[in-house]
Each structure stands twice: as C-alpha cells, then as structure tokens.
CSV table of C-alpha atoms and ligand atoms in Angstrom, one decimal:
chain,number,residue,atom,x,y,z
V,1,UNK,CA,-3.1,-57.5,84.2
V,2,UNK,CA,-3.9,-58.9,80.8
V,3,UNK,CA,-3.2,-56.8,77.7
V,4,UNK,CA,-6.8,-56.8,76.2
V,5,UNK,CA,-7.4,-53.5,74.5
V,6,UNK,CA,-11.0,-52.2,74.5
V,7,UNK,CA,-13.1,-49.3,73.4
V,8,UNK,CA,-15.2,-47.9,76.2
V,9,UNK,CA,-18.7,-46.3,76.1
V,10,UNK,CA,-17.0,-42.8,75.8
V,11,UNK,CA,-15.1,-44.0,72.7
V,12,UNK,CA,-11.8,-43.9,74.6
V,13,UNK,CA,-9.2,-46.6,74.3
V,14,UNK,CA,-8.8,-48.3,77.7
V,15,UNK,CA,-5.3,-49.8,78.4
V,16,UNK,CA,-6.2,-53.1,80.1
V,17,UNK,CA,-9.4,-54.9,80.6
V,18,UNK,CA,-10.1,-56.9,83.8
V,19,UNK,CA,-10.9,-60.5,82.9
V,20,UNK,CA,-13.2,-60.8,85.8
V,21,UNK,CA,-15.2,-58.0,87.5
V,22,UNK,CA,-17.1,-58.6,90.7
V,23,UNK,CA,-19.8,-56.2,91.9
V,24,UNK,CA,-21.7,-55.8,95.2
V,25,UNK,CA,-25.1,-54.6,94.2
V,26,UNK,CA,-25.9,-51.9,96.8
V,27,UNK,CA,-28.2,-48.9,97.1
V,28,UNK,CA,-31.4,-50.3,95.6
V,29,UNK,CA,-33.4,-49.4,98.8
V,30,UNK,CA,-32.1,-45.8,99.0
V,31,UNK,CA,-32.7,-45.3,95.2
V,32,UNK,CA,-36.3,-46.3,95.8
V,33,UNK,CA,-36.7,-44.2,99.0
V,34,UNK,CA,-35.4,-41.1,97.2
V,35,UNK,CA,-38.3,-41.6,94.8
V,36,UNK,CA,-40.8,-42.3,97.5
V,37,UNK,CA,-41.2,-45.8,96.0
V,38,UNK,CA,-41.3,-49.2,97.8
V,39,UNK,CA,-37.9,-50.9,98.2
V,40,UNK,CA,-38.8,-53.6,95.7
V,41,UNK,CA,-39.1,-50.9,93.0
V,42,UNK,CA,-35.4,-50.3,93.7
V,43,UNK,CA,-34.6,-54.0,93.3
V,44,UNK,CA,-36.5,-54.1,90.0
V,45,UNK,CA,-34.5,-51.1,88.8
V,46,UNK,CA,-31.3,-52.9,90.1
V,47,UNK,CA,-32.1,-56.1,88.2
V,48,UNK,CA,-32.4,-54.0,85.0
V,49,UNK,CA,-29.1,-52.4,85.7
V,50,UNK,CA,-27.6,-55.8,86.1
V,51,UNK,CA,-28.9,-56.8,82.7
V,52,UNK,CA,-27.4,-53.6,81.1
V,53,UNK,CA,-24.0,-54.0,82.8
V,54,UNK,CA,-23.8,-57.7,82.0
V,55,UNK,CA,-24.5,-56.9,78.3
V,56,UNK,CA,-21.9,-54.1,78.4
V,57,UNK,CA,-19.3,-56.3,80.0
V,58,UNK,CA,-19.8,-58.9,77.3
V,59,UNK,CA,-19.6,-56.3,74.6
V,60,UNK,CA,-16.3,-54.9,75.7
V,61,UNK,CA,-14.7,-58.3,76.3
V,62,UNK,CA,-14.8,-58.9,80.0
V,63,UNK,CA,-15.0,-62.7,80.5
V,64,UNK,CA,-16.6,-63.0,83.9
V,65,UNK,CA,-19.0,-60.9,85.9
V,66,UNK,CA,-19.9,-61.9,89.4
V,67,UNK,CA,-22.6,-60.1,91.3
V,68,UNK,CA,-23.7,-60.3,94.9
V,69,UNK,CA,-27.5,-60.4,94.6
V,70,UNK,CA,-28.6,-62.0,97.9
V,71,UNK,CA,-26.5,-62.8,100.9
V,72,UNK,CA,-27.0,-65.4,103.6
V,73,UNK,CA,-27.9,-62.4,105.9
V,74,UNK,CA,-30.5,-61.0,103.6
V,75,UNK,CA,-33.2,-63.4,104.8
V,76,UNK,CA,-33.5,-61.1,107.8
V,77,UNK,CA,-35.3,-58.5,105.6
V,78,UNK,CA,-39.1,-58.2,105.7
V,79,UNK,CA,-40.9,-61.2,104.1
V,80,UNK,CA,-42.4,-59.0,101.4
V,81,UNK,CA,-38.9,-57.7,100.3
V,82,UNK,CA,-37.4,-61.2,100.3
V,83,UNK,CA,-40.4,-62.4,98.3
V,84,UNK,CA,-40.0,-59.6,95.8
V,85,UNK,CA,-36.3,-60.3,95.3
V,86,UNK,CA,-37.1,-64.1,94.8
V,87,UNK,CA,-39.7,-63.1,92.2
V,88,UNK,CA,-37.1,-61.0,90.3
V,89,UNK,CA,-34.7,-63.9,90.4
V,90,UNK,CA,-37.4,-66.2,89.0
V,91,UNK,CA,-38.1,-63.7,86.2
V,92,UNK,CA,-34.4,-63.3,85.5
V,93,UNK,CA,-33.8,-67.1,85.4
V,94,UNK,CA,-36.7,-67.6,83.0
V,95,UNK,CA,-35.3,-64.9,80.7
V,96,UNK,CA,-31.8,-66.4,80.9
V,97,UNK,CA,-33.1,-69.8,79.9
V,98,UNK,CA,-34.9,-68.2,76.9
V,99,UNK,CA,-32.0,-66.0,75.8
V,100,UNK,CA,-28.6,-67.4,76.9
V,101,UNK,CA,-28.0,-69.6,73.8
V,102,UNK,CA,-28.9,-66.7,71.5
V,103,UNK,CA,-26.8,-64.2,73.4
V,104,UNK,CA,-24.0,-66.7,74.1
V,105,UNK,CA,-24.0,-66.1,77.8
V,106,UNK,CA,-23.2,-68.7,80.4
V,107,UNK,CA,-24.7,-68.4,83.9
V,108,UNK,CA,-23.8,-69.9,87.2
V,109,UNK,CA,-25.3,-69.4,90.7
V,110,UNK,CA,-22.9,-69.3,93.6
V,111,UNK,CA,-24.4,-70.0,97.0
V,112,UNK,CA,-26.4,-72.5,99.1
V,113,UNK,CA,-29.4,-73.1,96.9
V,114,UNK,CA,-31.0,-75.6,99.3
V,115,UNK,CA,-33.0,-72.9,101.0
V,116,UNK,CA,-34.4,-71.7,97.7
V,117,UNK,CA,-37.8,-72.8,96.4
V,118,UNK,CA,-37.9,-76.0,94.3
V,119,UNK,CA,-39.0,-73.9,91.3
V,120,UNK,CA,-35.9,-71.7,91.6
V,121,UNK,CA,-33.7,-74.7,92.1
V,122,UNK,CA,-35.1,-76.3,89.0
V,123,UNK,CA,-34.5,-73.1,86.9
V,124,UNK,CA,-30.9,-72.9,88.3
V,125,UNK,CA,-30.3,-76.6,87.3
V,126,UNK,CA,-31.6,-75.7,83.8
V,127,UNK,CA,-29.3,-72.7,83.4
V,128,UNK,CA,-26.4,-75.0,84.5
V,129,UNK,CA,-27.2,-77.5,81.8
V,130,UNK,CA,-27.5,-74.9,79.1
V,131,UNK,CA,-24.2,-73.3,80.2
V,132,UNK,CA,-22.4,-76.5,79.5
V,133,UNK,CA,-23.3,-76.1,75.8
V,134,UNK,CA,-22.0,-72.5,75.6
V,135,UNK,CA,-18.6,-70.9,75.4
V,136,UNK,CA,-17.9,-67.3,76.2
V,137,UNK,CA,-18.9,-64.7,78.7
V,138,UNK,CA,-20.1,-66.0,82.1
V,139,UNK,CA,-22.3,-64.2,84.6
V,140,UNK,CA,-22.2,-65.5,88.1
V,141,UNK,CA,-25.0,-64.5,90.4
V,142,UNK,CA,-24.5,-65.0,94.1
V,143,UNK,CA,-27.7,-66.0,95.9
V,144,UNK,CA,-27.9,-67.1,99.5
V,145,UNK,CA,-24.1,-66.6,99.4
V,146,UNK,CA,-21.6,-65.9,102.1
V,147,UNK,CA,-17.8,-65.9,101.7
V,148,UNK,CA,-17.1,-67.6,105.1
V,149,UNK,CA,-19.8,-70.2,104.5
V,150,UNK,CA,-18.3,-70.9,101.1
V,151,UNK,CA,-14.8,-71.5,102.6
V,152,UNK,CA,-16.3,-73.8,105.3
V,153,UNK,CA,-18.2,-75.7,102.7
V,154,UNK,CA,-15.0,-76.1,100.7
V,155,UNK,CA,-13.1,-77.3,103.7
V,156,UNK,CA,-15.8,-79.9,104.5
V,157,UNK,CA,-15.8,-81.1,100.9
V,158,UNK,CA,-12.0,-81.4,101.0
V,159,UNK,CA,-12.1,-83.3,104.4
V,160,UNK,CA,-14.6,-85.8,102.9
V,161,UNK,CA,-12.3,-86.4,99.9
V,162,UNK,CA,-9.3,-86.7,102.2
V,163,UNK,CA,-11.1,-89.2,104.4
V,164,UNK,CA,-12.1,-91.2,101.3
V,165,UNK,CA,-8.5,-91.2,100.1
V,166,UNK,CA,-9.3,-89.2,97.0
V,167,UNK,CA,-6.6,-86.6,97.6
V,168,UNK,CA,-2.9,-86.7,97.1
V,169,UNK,CA,-0.1,-84.8,98.9
V,170,UNK,CA,-0.4,-81.6,100.9
V,171,UNK,CA,-3.4,-79.4,100.2
V,172,UNK,CA,-2.4,-76.4,98.0
V,173,UNK,CA,-4.2,-73.1,97.5
V,174,UNK,CA,-4.9,-74.1,94.0
V,175,UNK,CA,-6.4,-77.4,95.0
V,176,UNK,CA,-8.5,-75.6,97.6
V,177,UNK,CA,-9.8,-73.1,95.1
V,178,UNK,CA,-11.2,-76.1,93.2
V,179,UNK,CA,-13.6,-76.7,96.1
V,180,UNK,CA,-15.1,-73.2,95.9
V,181,UNK,CA,-18.2,-72.2,93.9
V,182,UNK,CA,-15.8,-70.4,91.6
V,183,UNK,CA,-13.7,-73.5,90.8
V,184,UNK,CA,-12.0,-73.0,87.4
V,185,UNK,CA,-12.7,-69.3,87.2
V,186,UNK,CA,-9.9,-66.7,87.6
V,187,UNK,CA,-10.1,-64.5,90.7
V,188,UNK,CA,-11.7,-61.1,90.2
V,189,UNK,CA,-9.3,-58.4,89.0
V,190,UNK,CA,-11.6,-55.7,90.0
V,191,UNK,CA,-14.2,-55.5,92.8
V,192,UNK,CA,-16.7,-52.7,92.5
V,193,UNK,CA,-19.0,-51.5,95.4
V,194,UNK,CA,-21.6,-48.9,94.5
V,195,UNK,CA,-23.8,-47.3,97.1
V,196,UNK,CA,-21.2,-45.5,99.2
V,197,UNK,CA,-20.3,-48.2,101.7
V,198,UNK,CA,-16.7,-49.3,102.1
V,199,UNK,CA,-17.1,-52.9,103.2
V,200,UNK,CA,-16.6,-56.3,101.6
V,201,UNK,CA,-19.7,-57.7,103.4
V,202,UNK,CA,-18.6,-61.4,103.3
V,203,UNK,CA,-18.3,-61.4,99.5
V,204,UNK,CA,-15.7,-63.6,97.7
V,205,UNK,CA,-13.4,-63.5,100.7
V,206,UNK,CA,-10.9,-66.1,99.3
V,207,UNK,CA,-11.1,-64.9,95.7
V,208,UNK,CA,-10.6,-61.2,96.4
V,209,UNK,CA,-7.1,-61.6,98.0
V,210,UNK,CA,-5.5,-59.5,95.3
V,211,UNK,CA,-8.5,-57.8,93.6
V,212,UNK,CA,-8.4,-54.0,93.1
V,213,UNK,CA,-11.3,-52.4,95.0
V,214,UNK,CA,-13.3,-49.5,93.5
V,215,UNK,CA,-15.9,-47.7,95.6
V,216,UNK,CA,-18.5,-45.2,94.3
V,217,UNK,CA,-21.4,-43.3,95.9
V,218,UNK,CA,-23.5,-44.0,92.8
V,219,UNK,CA,-26.5,-46.1,93.8
V,220,UNK,CA,-26.6,-49.4,91.9
V,221,UNK,CA,-29.8,-48.7,89.9
V,222,UNK,CA,-28.0,-45.5,88.6
V,223,UNK,CA,-24.8,-47.4,87.7
V,224,UNK,CA,-24.3,-47.0,83.9
V,225,UNK,CA,-21.7,-48.3,81.4
V,226,UNK,CA,-20.0,-44.9,81.8
V,227,UNK,CA,-19.6,-45.7,85.5
V,228,UNK,CA,-18.1,-49.0,84.7
V,229,UNK,CA,-15.7,-47.3,82.3
V,230,UNK,CA,-14.6,-45.0,85.2
V,231,UNK,CA,-14.0,-48.1,87.4
V,232,UNK,CA,-12.0,-49.7,84.6
V,233,UNK,CA,-10.0,-46.5,84.1
V,234,UNK,CA,-9.2,-46.4,87.9
V,235,UNK,CA,-8.2,-50.0,87.7
V,236,UNK,CA,-5.8,-49.1,84.8
V,237,UNK,CA,-4.2,-46.5,87.1
V,238,UNK,CA,-3.4,-49.1,89.8
V,239,UNK,CA,-0.1,-50.7,90.1
V,240,UNK,CA,-0.7,-54.4,90.7
V,241,UNK,CA,2.3,-56.0,92.4
V,242,UNK,CA,0.7,-59.1,94.0
V,243,UNK,CA,3.0,-58.7,96.9
V,244,UNK,CA,6.1,-58.3,94.8
V,245,UNK,CA,8.1,-55.2,93.9
V,246,UNK,CA,7.8,-53.1,90.8
V,247,UNK,CA,9.9,-54.4,87.8
L,1,LIG,C1,-28.8,-54.3,97.9
L,1,LIG,O1,-29.4,-53.0,98.0
L,1,LIG,C2,-29.5,-55.1,97.0
L,1,LIG,C3,-30.0,-56.4,97.3
L,1,LIG,C4,-29.9,-57.0,98.7
L,1,LIG,C5,-30.8,-57.1,96.4
L,1,LIG,C6,-30.2,-57.2,95.0
L,1,LIG,C7,-31.2,-57.9,94.1
L,1,LIG,C8,-31.5,-57.6,92.9
L,1,LIG,C9,-30.9,-56.4,92.1
L,1,LIG,C10,-32.6,-58.3,92.2
L,1,LIG,C11,-32.2,-59.6,91.5
L,1,LIG,C12,-30.9,-59.6,90.9
L,1,LIG,C13,-30.5,-60.1,89.7
L,1,LIG,C14,-29.1,-60.3,89.5
L,1,LIG,C15,-31.5,-60.6,88.7
L,1,LIG,P1,-30.0,-52.6,99.4
L,1,LIG,O2,-31.4,-53.0,99.4
L,1,LIG,O3,-29.2,-53.1,100.5
L,1,LIG,O4,-30.0,-51.0,99.3
L,1,LIG,P2,-29.9,-50.0,100.5
L,1,LIG,O5,-28.5,-50.1,101.1
L,1,LIG,O6,-30.0,-48.7,99.7
L,1,LIG,O7,-31.0,-50.2,101.4
C-alpha cells in the first residue's frame, strides 16, 4: 500500500489511501423499485452518485476511479432501459467535455465502443483528446465492457504484433498488461461492490488479481462519501501480502 495520508468525510485520519479504486455500480434497479419508480430513475440517481463519488475520490487524493457502468451482457435488458442508460452516458460525456479541463479530470472509456452510436463514439474520442492535455485524477468508465473479452482482445493484439515481428523475447505479464484498456494504469487496490451481491461479474479479471474486495448491501444510488470512507477504512485493516509472508 502507498503511504498517502488523507482526511475522510468524517474528519478522521485514514492511514493509507488506495491509488486506484474500482466499483461495480449495482442496485440502481432495486433502488427505483423500492420507490415505485421506473428502473431508469435508478440509473439517473446512480449517475449522480457516480459524479459525487468521483468528486470525492479526487478531493481525498485517489488517483484513479474505474466504474462498471455497462457490461457486454447488459444489452439483454429491455430496449427502453438500454436506451435510457445510453442517454445518461451521452449527458455525462457532454458534461465531461464541458467541465474536465476546469475540474482537472481525465476520463477514459474501457470497452468495445464499436457497438455504441456514432454520436457516443465521437464524444468518447473528444474526451480522449482533452484527457491528453490534463494531468491528475482519472475516471475510467467501463461501457460495453467484459473482462474476458478484454483479455481475448489483448491476446489478439499481441498475436498481431508478434506476427509482424514487433515484439521481442518471451511475453511477460507486464507487456501483456500494456495491451489491456488499462495500459499504464496501476491495478485497482480496492474493488467495491455495492448492492449486496458477492460476484466479480466479469469485471477487470486480469487487473483485480491482488485487489482487496469490499462488499456492502447499500444500493449504489445510496452510496455516499461516508460509505467510501468505510470501504477505505476496511481496506486499511487488511494485510496485503501479494502472495508473500508478513515481514
Ligand atoms: C446496475 O444496477 C447498473 C447498471 C447496469 C447501469 C449503471 C449505469 C449508470 C449509473 C448510468 C450511467 C453511468 C455513468 C457512469 C454516467 P442494476 O440495474 O443491475 O440494479 P439491480 O441489480 O438493482 O436491478
């Protein structure tokens, strides 16, 4: 773990801050159902929670936040729901393009964007361009993302480079990481899953090899900075050995 000291929302001194936090956004539908609202109202609330949590992560000094917003399996949902999520992404990307320079926030989309609308793809390309001019906190949003698909895509890209004679020596884990969407980004230290499920759901399968997992029953739209502090406090109580023994 790093030795970043931070002040959390409760004013307590946290010992160590994860450099990279990954979150599976879950529970939007149940949040809406409890309120007799349509599922898309839950996604709207969830997108607001994402903004709040990203802002909080940046404030306390987390360097990377990666969220699972739309999986390769989520296309199976009703057309209206998928359309609603795409609209929210469109809105979020427009806001990001307007604000990221001012807020000093870089943004990257992880996933196969070829199935997204040309409008969304254009917005993503624009956020990529702007991100190149910014240093600092980075939000990664996984859209049409699947961990296995990411690994296969990386293997294919490596095979192409190998066939073209562009690689040298035996493939190492580090080299392979460079073919993933997360190339150049440290692996998540902490993986949070709200919404009461205990699954990884095909999220960051390669990158989470040594991440600390934190599960909570809190539904994503109800997830607050205080909940994030609890997750970071739990992370601080863990003993990360990366397969070694305690010193
Ligand atoms: C999981 O909850 C949530 C999703 C599949 C969609 C998440 C999308 C957003 C929050 C909108 C856009 C995101 C950003 C980052 C701007 P669920 O529907 O599976 O909930 P349930 O398990 O309660 O049904």
